[in-house]
Coordinates of C-alpha atoms in Angstrom, one line a residue:
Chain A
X1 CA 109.3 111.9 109.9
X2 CA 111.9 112.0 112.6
X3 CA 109.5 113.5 115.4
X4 CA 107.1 111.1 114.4
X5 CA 109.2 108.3 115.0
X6 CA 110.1 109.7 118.1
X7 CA 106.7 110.2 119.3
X8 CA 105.4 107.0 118.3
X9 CA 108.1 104.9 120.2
X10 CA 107.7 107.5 123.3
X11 CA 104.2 106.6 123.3
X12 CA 102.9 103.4 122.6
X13 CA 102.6 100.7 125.0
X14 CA 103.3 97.7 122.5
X15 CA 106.5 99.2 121.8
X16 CA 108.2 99.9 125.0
X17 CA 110.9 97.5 126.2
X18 CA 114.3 96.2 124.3
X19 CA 114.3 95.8 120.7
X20 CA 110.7 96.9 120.6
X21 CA 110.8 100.7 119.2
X22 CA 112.8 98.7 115.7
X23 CA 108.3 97.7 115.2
X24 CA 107.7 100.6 114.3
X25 CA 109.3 99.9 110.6
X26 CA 106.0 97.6 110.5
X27 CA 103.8 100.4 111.5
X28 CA 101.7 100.2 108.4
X29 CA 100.6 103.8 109.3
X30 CA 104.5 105.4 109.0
X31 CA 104.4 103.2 105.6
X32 CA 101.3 105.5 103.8
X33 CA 102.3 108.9 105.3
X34 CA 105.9 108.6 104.0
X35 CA 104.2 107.7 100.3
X36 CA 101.4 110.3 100.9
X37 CA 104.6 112.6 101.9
X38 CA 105.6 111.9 98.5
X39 CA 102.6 111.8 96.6
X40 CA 101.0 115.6 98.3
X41 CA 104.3 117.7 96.9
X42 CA 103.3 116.1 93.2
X43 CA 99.5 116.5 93.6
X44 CA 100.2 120.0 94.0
X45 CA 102.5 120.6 91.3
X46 CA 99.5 119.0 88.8
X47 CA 101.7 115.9 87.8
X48 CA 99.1 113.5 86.7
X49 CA 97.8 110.1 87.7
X50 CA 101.3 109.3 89.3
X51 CA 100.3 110.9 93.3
X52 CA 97.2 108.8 92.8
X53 CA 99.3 106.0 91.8
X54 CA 101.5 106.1 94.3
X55 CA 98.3 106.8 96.8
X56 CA 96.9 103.1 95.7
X57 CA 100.3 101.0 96.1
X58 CA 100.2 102.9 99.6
X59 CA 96.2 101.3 99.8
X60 CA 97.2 97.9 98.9
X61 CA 100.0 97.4 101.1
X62 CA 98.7 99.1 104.2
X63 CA 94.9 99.2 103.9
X64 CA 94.9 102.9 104.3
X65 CA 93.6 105.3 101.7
X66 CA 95.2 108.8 101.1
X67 CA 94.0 110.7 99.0
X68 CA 97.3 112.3 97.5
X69 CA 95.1 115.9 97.6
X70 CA 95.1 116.1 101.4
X71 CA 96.6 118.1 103.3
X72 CA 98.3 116.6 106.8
X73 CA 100.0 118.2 109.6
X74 CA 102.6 117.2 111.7
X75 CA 103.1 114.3 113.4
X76 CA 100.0 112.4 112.0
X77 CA 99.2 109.0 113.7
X78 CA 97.6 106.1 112.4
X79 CA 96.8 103.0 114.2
X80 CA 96.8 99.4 112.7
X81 CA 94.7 101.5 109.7
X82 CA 92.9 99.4 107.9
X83 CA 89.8 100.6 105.9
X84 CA 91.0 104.0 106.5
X85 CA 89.8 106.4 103.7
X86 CA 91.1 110.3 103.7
X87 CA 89.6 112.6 101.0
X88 CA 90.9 114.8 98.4
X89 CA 89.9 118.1 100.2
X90 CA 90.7 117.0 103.8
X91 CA 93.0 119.1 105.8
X92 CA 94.4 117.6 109.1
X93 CA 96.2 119.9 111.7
X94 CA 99.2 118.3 114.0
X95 CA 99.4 115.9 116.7
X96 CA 96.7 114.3 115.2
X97 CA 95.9 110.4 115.8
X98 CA 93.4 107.9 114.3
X99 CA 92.7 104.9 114.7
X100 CA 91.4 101.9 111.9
X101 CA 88.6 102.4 109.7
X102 CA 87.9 105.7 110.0
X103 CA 86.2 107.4 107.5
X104 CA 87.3 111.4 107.2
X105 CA 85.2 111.3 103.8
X106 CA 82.4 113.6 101.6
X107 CA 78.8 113.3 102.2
X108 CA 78.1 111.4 98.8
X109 CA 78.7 112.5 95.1
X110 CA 74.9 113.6 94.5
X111 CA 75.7 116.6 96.9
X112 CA 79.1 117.2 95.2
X113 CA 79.1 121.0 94.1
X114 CA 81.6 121.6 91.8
X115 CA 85.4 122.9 93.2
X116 CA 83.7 123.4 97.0
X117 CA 85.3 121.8 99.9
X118 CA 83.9 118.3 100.2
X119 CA 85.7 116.6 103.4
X120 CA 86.0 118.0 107.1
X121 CA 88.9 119.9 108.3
X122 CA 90.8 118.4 111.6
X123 CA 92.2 120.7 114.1
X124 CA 95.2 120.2 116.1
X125 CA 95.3 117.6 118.8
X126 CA 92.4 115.9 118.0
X127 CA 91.8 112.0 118.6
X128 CA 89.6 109.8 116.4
X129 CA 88.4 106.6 117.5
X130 CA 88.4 103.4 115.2
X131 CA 85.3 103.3 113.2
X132 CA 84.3 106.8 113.4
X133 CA 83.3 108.5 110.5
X134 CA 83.2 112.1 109.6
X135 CA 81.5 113.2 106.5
X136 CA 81.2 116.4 104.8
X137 CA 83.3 119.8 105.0
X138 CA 82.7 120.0 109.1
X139 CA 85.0 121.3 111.1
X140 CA 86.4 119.3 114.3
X141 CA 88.3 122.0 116.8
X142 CA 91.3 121.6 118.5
X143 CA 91.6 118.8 121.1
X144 CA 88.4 117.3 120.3
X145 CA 88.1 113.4 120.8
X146 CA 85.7 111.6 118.5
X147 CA 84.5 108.1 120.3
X148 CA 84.7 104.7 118.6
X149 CA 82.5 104.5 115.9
X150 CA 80.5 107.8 116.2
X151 CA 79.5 109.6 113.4
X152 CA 79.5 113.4 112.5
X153 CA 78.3 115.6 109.9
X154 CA 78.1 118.6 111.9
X155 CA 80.8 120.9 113.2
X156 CA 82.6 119.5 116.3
X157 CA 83.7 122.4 119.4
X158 CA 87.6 123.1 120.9
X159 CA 88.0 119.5 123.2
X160 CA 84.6 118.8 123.0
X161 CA 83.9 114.9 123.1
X162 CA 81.7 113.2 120.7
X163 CA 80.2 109.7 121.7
X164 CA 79.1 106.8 119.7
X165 CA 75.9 104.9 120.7
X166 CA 76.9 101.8 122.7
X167 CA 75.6 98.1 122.4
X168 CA 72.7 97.4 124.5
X169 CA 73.4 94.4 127.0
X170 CA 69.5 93.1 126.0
X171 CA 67.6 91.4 128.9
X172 CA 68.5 87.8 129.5
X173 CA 65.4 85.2 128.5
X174 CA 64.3 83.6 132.3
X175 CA 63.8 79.9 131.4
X176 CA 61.0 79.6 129.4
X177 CA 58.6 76.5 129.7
X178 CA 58.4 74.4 126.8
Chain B
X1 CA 81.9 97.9 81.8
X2 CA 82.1 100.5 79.1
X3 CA 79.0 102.6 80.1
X4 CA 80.4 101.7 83.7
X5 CA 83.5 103.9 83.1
X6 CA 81.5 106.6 81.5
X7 CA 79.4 106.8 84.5
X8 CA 82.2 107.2 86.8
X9 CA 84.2 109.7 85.0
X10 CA 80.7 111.9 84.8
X11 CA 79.6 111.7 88.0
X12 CA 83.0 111.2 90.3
X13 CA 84.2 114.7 91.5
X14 CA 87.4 113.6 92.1
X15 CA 87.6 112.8 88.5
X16 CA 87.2 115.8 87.2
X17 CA 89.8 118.0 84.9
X18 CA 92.8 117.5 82.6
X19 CA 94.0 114.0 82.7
X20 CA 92.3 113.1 85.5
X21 CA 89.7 110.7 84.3
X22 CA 92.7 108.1 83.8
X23 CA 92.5 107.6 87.4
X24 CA 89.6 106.0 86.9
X25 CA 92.1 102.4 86.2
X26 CA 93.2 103.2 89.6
X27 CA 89.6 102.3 91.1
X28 CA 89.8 99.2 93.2
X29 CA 86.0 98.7 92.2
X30 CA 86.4 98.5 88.9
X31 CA 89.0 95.9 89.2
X32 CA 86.9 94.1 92.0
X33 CA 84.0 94.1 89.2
X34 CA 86.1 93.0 86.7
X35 CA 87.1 89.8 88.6
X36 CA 83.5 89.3 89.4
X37 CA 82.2 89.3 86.0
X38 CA 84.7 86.5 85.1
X39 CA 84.2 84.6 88.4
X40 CA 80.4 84.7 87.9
X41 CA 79.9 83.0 84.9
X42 CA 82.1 80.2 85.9
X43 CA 80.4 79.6 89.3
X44 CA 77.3 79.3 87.1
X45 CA 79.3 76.6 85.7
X46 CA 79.3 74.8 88.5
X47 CA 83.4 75.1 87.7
X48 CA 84.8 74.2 91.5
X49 CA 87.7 76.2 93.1
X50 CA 88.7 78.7 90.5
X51 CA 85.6 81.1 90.6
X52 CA 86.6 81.5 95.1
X53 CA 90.1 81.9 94.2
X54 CA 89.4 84.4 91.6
X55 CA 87.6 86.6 94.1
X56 CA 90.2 85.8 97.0
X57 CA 92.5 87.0 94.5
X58 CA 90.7 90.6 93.7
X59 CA 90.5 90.5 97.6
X60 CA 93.9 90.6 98.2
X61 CA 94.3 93.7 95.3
X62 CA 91.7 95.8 96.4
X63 CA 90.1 94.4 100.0
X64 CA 86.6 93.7 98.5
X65 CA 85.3 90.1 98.7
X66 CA 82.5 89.4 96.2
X67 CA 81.7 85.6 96.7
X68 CA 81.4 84.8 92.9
X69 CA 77.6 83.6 93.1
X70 CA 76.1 87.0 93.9
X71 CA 74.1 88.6 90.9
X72 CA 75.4 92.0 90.3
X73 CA 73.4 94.5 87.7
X74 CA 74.9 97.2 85.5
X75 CA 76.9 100.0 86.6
X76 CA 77.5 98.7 90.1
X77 CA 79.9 101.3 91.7
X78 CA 82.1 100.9 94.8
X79 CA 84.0 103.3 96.0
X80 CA 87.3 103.2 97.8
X81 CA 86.1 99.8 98.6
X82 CA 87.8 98.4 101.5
X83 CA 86.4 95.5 103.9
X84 CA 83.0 95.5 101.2
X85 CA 81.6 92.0 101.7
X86 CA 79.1 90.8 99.7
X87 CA 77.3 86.8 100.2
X88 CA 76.6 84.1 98.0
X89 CA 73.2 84.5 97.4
X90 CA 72.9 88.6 97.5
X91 CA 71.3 90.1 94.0
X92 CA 71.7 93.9 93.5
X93 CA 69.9 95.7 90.9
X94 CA 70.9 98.4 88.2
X95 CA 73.1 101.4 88.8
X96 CA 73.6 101.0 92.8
X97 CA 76.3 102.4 94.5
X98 CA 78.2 101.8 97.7
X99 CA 81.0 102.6 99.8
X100 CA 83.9 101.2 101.9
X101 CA 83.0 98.9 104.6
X102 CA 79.7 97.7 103.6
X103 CA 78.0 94.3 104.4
X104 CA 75.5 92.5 102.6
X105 CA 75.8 89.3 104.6
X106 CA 73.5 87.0 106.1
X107 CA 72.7 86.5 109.9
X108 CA 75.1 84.2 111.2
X109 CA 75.9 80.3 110.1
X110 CA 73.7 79.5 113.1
X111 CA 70.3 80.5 111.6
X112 CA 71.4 79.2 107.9
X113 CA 68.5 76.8 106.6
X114 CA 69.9 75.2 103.8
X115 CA 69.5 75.8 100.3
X116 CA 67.6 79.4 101.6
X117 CA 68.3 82.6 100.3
X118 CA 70.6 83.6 103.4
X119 CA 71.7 87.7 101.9
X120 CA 69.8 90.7 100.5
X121 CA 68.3 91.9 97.3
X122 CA 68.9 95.0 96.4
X123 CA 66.6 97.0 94.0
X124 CA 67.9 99.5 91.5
X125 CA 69.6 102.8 92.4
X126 CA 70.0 102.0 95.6
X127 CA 73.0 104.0 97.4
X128 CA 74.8 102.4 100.7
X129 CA 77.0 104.6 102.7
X130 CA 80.3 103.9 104.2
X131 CA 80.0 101.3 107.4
X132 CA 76.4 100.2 106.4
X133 CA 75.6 96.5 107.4
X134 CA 72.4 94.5 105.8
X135 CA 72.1 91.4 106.7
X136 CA 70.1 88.6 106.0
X137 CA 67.9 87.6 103.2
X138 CA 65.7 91.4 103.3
X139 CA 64.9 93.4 100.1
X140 CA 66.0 97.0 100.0
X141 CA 63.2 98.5 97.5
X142 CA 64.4 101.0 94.5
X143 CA 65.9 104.3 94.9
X144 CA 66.3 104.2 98.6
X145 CA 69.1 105.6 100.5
X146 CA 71.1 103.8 103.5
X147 CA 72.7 106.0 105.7
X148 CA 76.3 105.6 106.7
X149 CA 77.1 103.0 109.2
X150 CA 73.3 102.2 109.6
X151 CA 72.5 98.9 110.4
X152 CA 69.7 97.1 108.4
X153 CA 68.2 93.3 109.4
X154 CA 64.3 94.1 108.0
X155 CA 63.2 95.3 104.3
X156 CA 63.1 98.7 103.0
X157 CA 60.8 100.5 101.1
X158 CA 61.6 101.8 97.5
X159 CA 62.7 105.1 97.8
X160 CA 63.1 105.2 101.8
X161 CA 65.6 106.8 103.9
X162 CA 67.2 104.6 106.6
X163 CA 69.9 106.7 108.9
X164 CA 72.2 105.3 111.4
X165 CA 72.5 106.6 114.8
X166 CA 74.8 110.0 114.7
X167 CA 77.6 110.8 117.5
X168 CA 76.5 112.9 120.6
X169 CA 78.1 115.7 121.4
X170 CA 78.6 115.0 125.1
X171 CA 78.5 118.5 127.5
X172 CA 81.3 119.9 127.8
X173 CA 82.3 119.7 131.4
X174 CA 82.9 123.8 133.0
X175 CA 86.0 124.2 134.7
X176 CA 85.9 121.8 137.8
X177 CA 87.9 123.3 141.0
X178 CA 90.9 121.6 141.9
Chain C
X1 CA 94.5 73.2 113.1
X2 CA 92.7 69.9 111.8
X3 CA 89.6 70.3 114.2
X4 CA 89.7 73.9 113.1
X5 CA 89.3 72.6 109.6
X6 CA 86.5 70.2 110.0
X7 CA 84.8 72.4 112.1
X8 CA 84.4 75.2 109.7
X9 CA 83.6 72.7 107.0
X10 CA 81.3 71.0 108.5
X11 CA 79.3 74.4 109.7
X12 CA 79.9 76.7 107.1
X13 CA 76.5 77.0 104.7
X14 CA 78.6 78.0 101.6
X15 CA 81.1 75.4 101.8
X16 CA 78.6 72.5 101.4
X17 CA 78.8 70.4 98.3
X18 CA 81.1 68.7 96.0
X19 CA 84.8 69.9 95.9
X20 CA 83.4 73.3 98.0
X21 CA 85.4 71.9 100.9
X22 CA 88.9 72.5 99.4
X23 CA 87.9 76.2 99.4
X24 CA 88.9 76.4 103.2
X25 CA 92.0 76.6 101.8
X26 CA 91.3 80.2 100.6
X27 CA 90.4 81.4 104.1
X28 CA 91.8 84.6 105.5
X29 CA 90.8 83.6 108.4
X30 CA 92.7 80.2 108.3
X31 CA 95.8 81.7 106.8
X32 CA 96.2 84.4 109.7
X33 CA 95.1 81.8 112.5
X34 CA 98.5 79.6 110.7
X35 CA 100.8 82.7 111.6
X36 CA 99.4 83.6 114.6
X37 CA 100.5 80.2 115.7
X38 CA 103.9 80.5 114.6
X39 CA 104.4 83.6 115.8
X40 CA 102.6 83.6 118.7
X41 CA 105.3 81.1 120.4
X42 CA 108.1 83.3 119.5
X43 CA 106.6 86.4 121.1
X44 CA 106.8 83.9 124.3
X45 CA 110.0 83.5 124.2
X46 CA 110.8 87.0 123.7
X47 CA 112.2 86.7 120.5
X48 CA 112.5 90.7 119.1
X49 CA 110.8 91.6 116.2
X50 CA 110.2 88.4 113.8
X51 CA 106.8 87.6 115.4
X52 CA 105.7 90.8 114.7
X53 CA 106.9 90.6 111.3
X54 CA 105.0 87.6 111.0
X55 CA 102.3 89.0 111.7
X56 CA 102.0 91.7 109.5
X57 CA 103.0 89.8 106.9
X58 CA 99.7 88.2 107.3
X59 CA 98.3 91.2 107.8
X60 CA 98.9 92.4 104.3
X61 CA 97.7 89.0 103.2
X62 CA 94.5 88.6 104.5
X63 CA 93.8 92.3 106.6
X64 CA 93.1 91.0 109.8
X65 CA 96.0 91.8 112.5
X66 CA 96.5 89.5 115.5
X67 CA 99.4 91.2 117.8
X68 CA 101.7 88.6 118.1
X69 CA 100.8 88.8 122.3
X70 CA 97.4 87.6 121.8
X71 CA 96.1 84.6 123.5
X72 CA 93.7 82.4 121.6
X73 CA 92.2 78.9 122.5
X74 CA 91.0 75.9 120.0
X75 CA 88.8 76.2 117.1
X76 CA 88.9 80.3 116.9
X77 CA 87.0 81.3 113.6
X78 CA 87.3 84.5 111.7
X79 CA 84.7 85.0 109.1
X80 CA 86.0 87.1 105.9
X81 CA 87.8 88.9 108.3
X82 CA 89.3 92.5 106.9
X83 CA 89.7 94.9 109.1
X84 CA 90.0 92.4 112.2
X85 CA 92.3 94.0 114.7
X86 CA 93.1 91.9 117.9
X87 CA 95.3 93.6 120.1
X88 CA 98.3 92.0 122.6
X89 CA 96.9 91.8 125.9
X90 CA 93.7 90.1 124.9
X91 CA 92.6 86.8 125.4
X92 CA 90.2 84.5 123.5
X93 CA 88.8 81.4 124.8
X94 CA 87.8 78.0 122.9
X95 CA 85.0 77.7 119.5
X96 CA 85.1 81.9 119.5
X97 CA 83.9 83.3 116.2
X98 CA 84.1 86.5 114.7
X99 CA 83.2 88.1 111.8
X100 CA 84.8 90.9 109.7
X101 CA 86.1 94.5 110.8
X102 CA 85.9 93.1 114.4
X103 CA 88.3 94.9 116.9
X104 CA 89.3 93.6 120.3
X105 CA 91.2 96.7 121.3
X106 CA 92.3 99.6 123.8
X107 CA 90.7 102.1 124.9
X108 CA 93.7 104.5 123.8
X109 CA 97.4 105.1 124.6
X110 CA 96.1 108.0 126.6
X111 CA 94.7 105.5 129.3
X112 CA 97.6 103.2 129.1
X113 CA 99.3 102.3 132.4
X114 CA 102.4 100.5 132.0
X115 CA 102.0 96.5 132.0
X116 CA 98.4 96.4 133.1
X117 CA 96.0 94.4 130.6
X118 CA 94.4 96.9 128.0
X119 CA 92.0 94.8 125.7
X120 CA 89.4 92.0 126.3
X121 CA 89.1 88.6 127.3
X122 CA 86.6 86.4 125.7
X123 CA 85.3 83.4 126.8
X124 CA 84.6 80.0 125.3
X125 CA 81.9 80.1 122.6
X126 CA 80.9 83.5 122.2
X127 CA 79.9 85.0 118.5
X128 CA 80.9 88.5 117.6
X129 CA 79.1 90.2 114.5
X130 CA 80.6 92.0 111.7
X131 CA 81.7 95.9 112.9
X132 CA 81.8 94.9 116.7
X133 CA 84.6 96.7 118.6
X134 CA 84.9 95.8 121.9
X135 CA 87.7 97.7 123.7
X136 CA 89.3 97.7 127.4
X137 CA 90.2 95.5 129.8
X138 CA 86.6 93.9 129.8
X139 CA 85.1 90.4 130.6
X140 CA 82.7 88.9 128.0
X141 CA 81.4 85.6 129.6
X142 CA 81.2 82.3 127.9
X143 CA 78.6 81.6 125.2
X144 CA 78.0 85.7 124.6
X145 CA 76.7 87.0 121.3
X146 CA 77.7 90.7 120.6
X147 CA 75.6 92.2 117.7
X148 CA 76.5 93.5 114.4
X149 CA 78.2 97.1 115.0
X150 CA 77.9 96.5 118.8
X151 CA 80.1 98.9 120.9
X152 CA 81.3 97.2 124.4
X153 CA 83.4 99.1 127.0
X154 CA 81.6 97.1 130.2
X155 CA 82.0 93.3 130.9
X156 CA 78.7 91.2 129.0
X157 CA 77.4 88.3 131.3
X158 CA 77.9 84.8 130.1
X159 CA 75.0 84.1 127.7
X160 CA 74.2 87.4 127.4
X161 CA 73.2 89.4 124.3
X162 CA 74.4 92.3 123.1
X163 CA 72.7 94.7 120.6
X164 CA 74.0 97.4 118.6
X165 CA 71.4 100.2 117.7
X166 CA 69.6 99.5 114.2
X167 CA 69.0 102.0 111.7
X168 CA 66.1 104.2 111.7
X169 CA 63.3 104.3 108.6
X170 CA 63.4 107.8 108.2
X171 CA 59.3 108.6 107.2
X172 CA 58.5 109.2 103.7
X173 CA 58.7 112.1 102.8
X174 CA 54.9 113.0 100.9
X175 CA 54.7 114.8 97.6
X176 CA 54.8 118.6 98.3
X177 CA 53.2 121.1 96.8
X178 CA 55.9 123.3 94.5

């Protein structure tokens, strides 16, 4: 967790100046990777219902949803996080970040195919906007940057950028007679 | 919430295996549910207060917010869960199931008429996915499908198919000269 | 906070009736408004750490996050409100309302440029729907309404209307010959 720290303080804007690095202790994102740190070692080793466990006190105090299956690489960043959700059968490489409510999820139980890889795999590098959701066992390549809100279900290129649609300013109303 | 439980051990994939199914007590839905079917009855009542605090309650354990008067059919299944909000005056069917970060809400307090019905019906089987957002008092026919983070304001036809806008995949620039 | 109060229960279609009134005092939105102004005073005087604190505290308690830094005028309403993230540069003018799973954020740390402003200013009066994420240093004018699920990266107009992109009826599929 050390790098992370380090990174985190080294690059966040709300937490340059004085006593500001001590906020990341309220990062709510360093809170559910240290308990998904705990939880993945015990997932593996088939201990029952206690990763899960520990995977929901992680849920209710930070709003972020780990499934204790999941693998995670280095350095994994999480901002503000809530509504988060991470599947069982995600794997995220390192130097990843995300931001709130995204969705790295399966593309609904009535497609579920027994054991088969349900949720996407991450690659290194790779930036997620808030909102964005990524369903299904796609893979996103190295460096990619996913926009706010966008959604994929289909494999993602090395640093390619995917874009959400935008609001539509909608043409004002001239005054109208009455 | 008997058959409930049986549904979700059968059909959840995550569920699957050993000891597994205990997780189901883990599922913020079912607790959400459970809150719900006490709050209901007592809104029916006319009881003040304690039906809104009951739900304010299960929204503070699992981050969905049922407002007590909605009418809820059997085997209503939410998964994950977070930031679901679901109006006063929404009904939803038989065995429907949605995900995190859905909306059944109504159109804003600036178009509320009164007594009207201001959030949706839902029919039975319907399936929401993660994000989706229906507002306003439209009817979402049987069987039909709502794509993730699609955005729904008129009615639905039984058995329909509404998708939400995917990502694009923006060019990737070629090496620019420096 | 007393105007606050009798605004929302004056306007607010599911809090008309009997004793509904007192049920104000279960919302979110009222409870992390109450920090924010305790906190927000502290970050002024550059007091390390507690107002941030503060305002996580409420962010466990209710899920929406105000950064301590925020400005925000009289009468600002937050509707349900999980998943509401409001980050430290931005400002919010008088009778603003918002709805859940709204962000008023950055456009990411990889854009960041020391002190400059990174996330919105809203005028007096504007309505922001449920899923809205409006993020940069942008202008939205007085009196604005920003759709449900609306992305905004470019200043709105006062009075202006913004319009996320609606789902799409996918046609019906007909019966096909086995």
């Amino acid at each position: 967790m050390l790098d992370w720290i380090s990174t985190a303080i080294r690059k966040d804007p709300s937490l340059q100046g004085g006593l500001r690095p001590l906020e990341i202790l309220l990062y709510p994102g360093m809170w559910a990777l240290i308990f998904h740190r705990i939880a993945h070692p015990l997932f593996l080793l088939k201990i029952p219902f206690i990763p899960r466990l520990l995977s929901q006190i992680a849920r209710i105090l930070t709003g972020i949803e780990i499934h204790p299956g999941a693998k995670i690489g280095k350095r994994f960043f999480i901002d503000h996080g809530y509504g988060v959700v991470i599947g069982e059968t995600t794997e995220i490489g390192d130097d990843v970040m995300i931001y709130h409510d995204v969705t790295l999820g399966a593309l609904g139980w009535w497609k579920a195919n027994g054991k088969a890889k349900r949720h996407p795999t991450i690659g290194d590098k790779v930036v997620i906007g808030a909102g964005a959701k990524i369903l299904g066992p796609v893979r996103v390549g190295d460096g990619a940057k996913i926009g706010v809100a966008a959604v994929v279900i289909r494999d993602v290129p090395a640093k390619a950028v995917v874009a959400g649609s935008l609001g539509k300013l909608l043409k004002k109303k001239t005054s109208r007679k009455k």
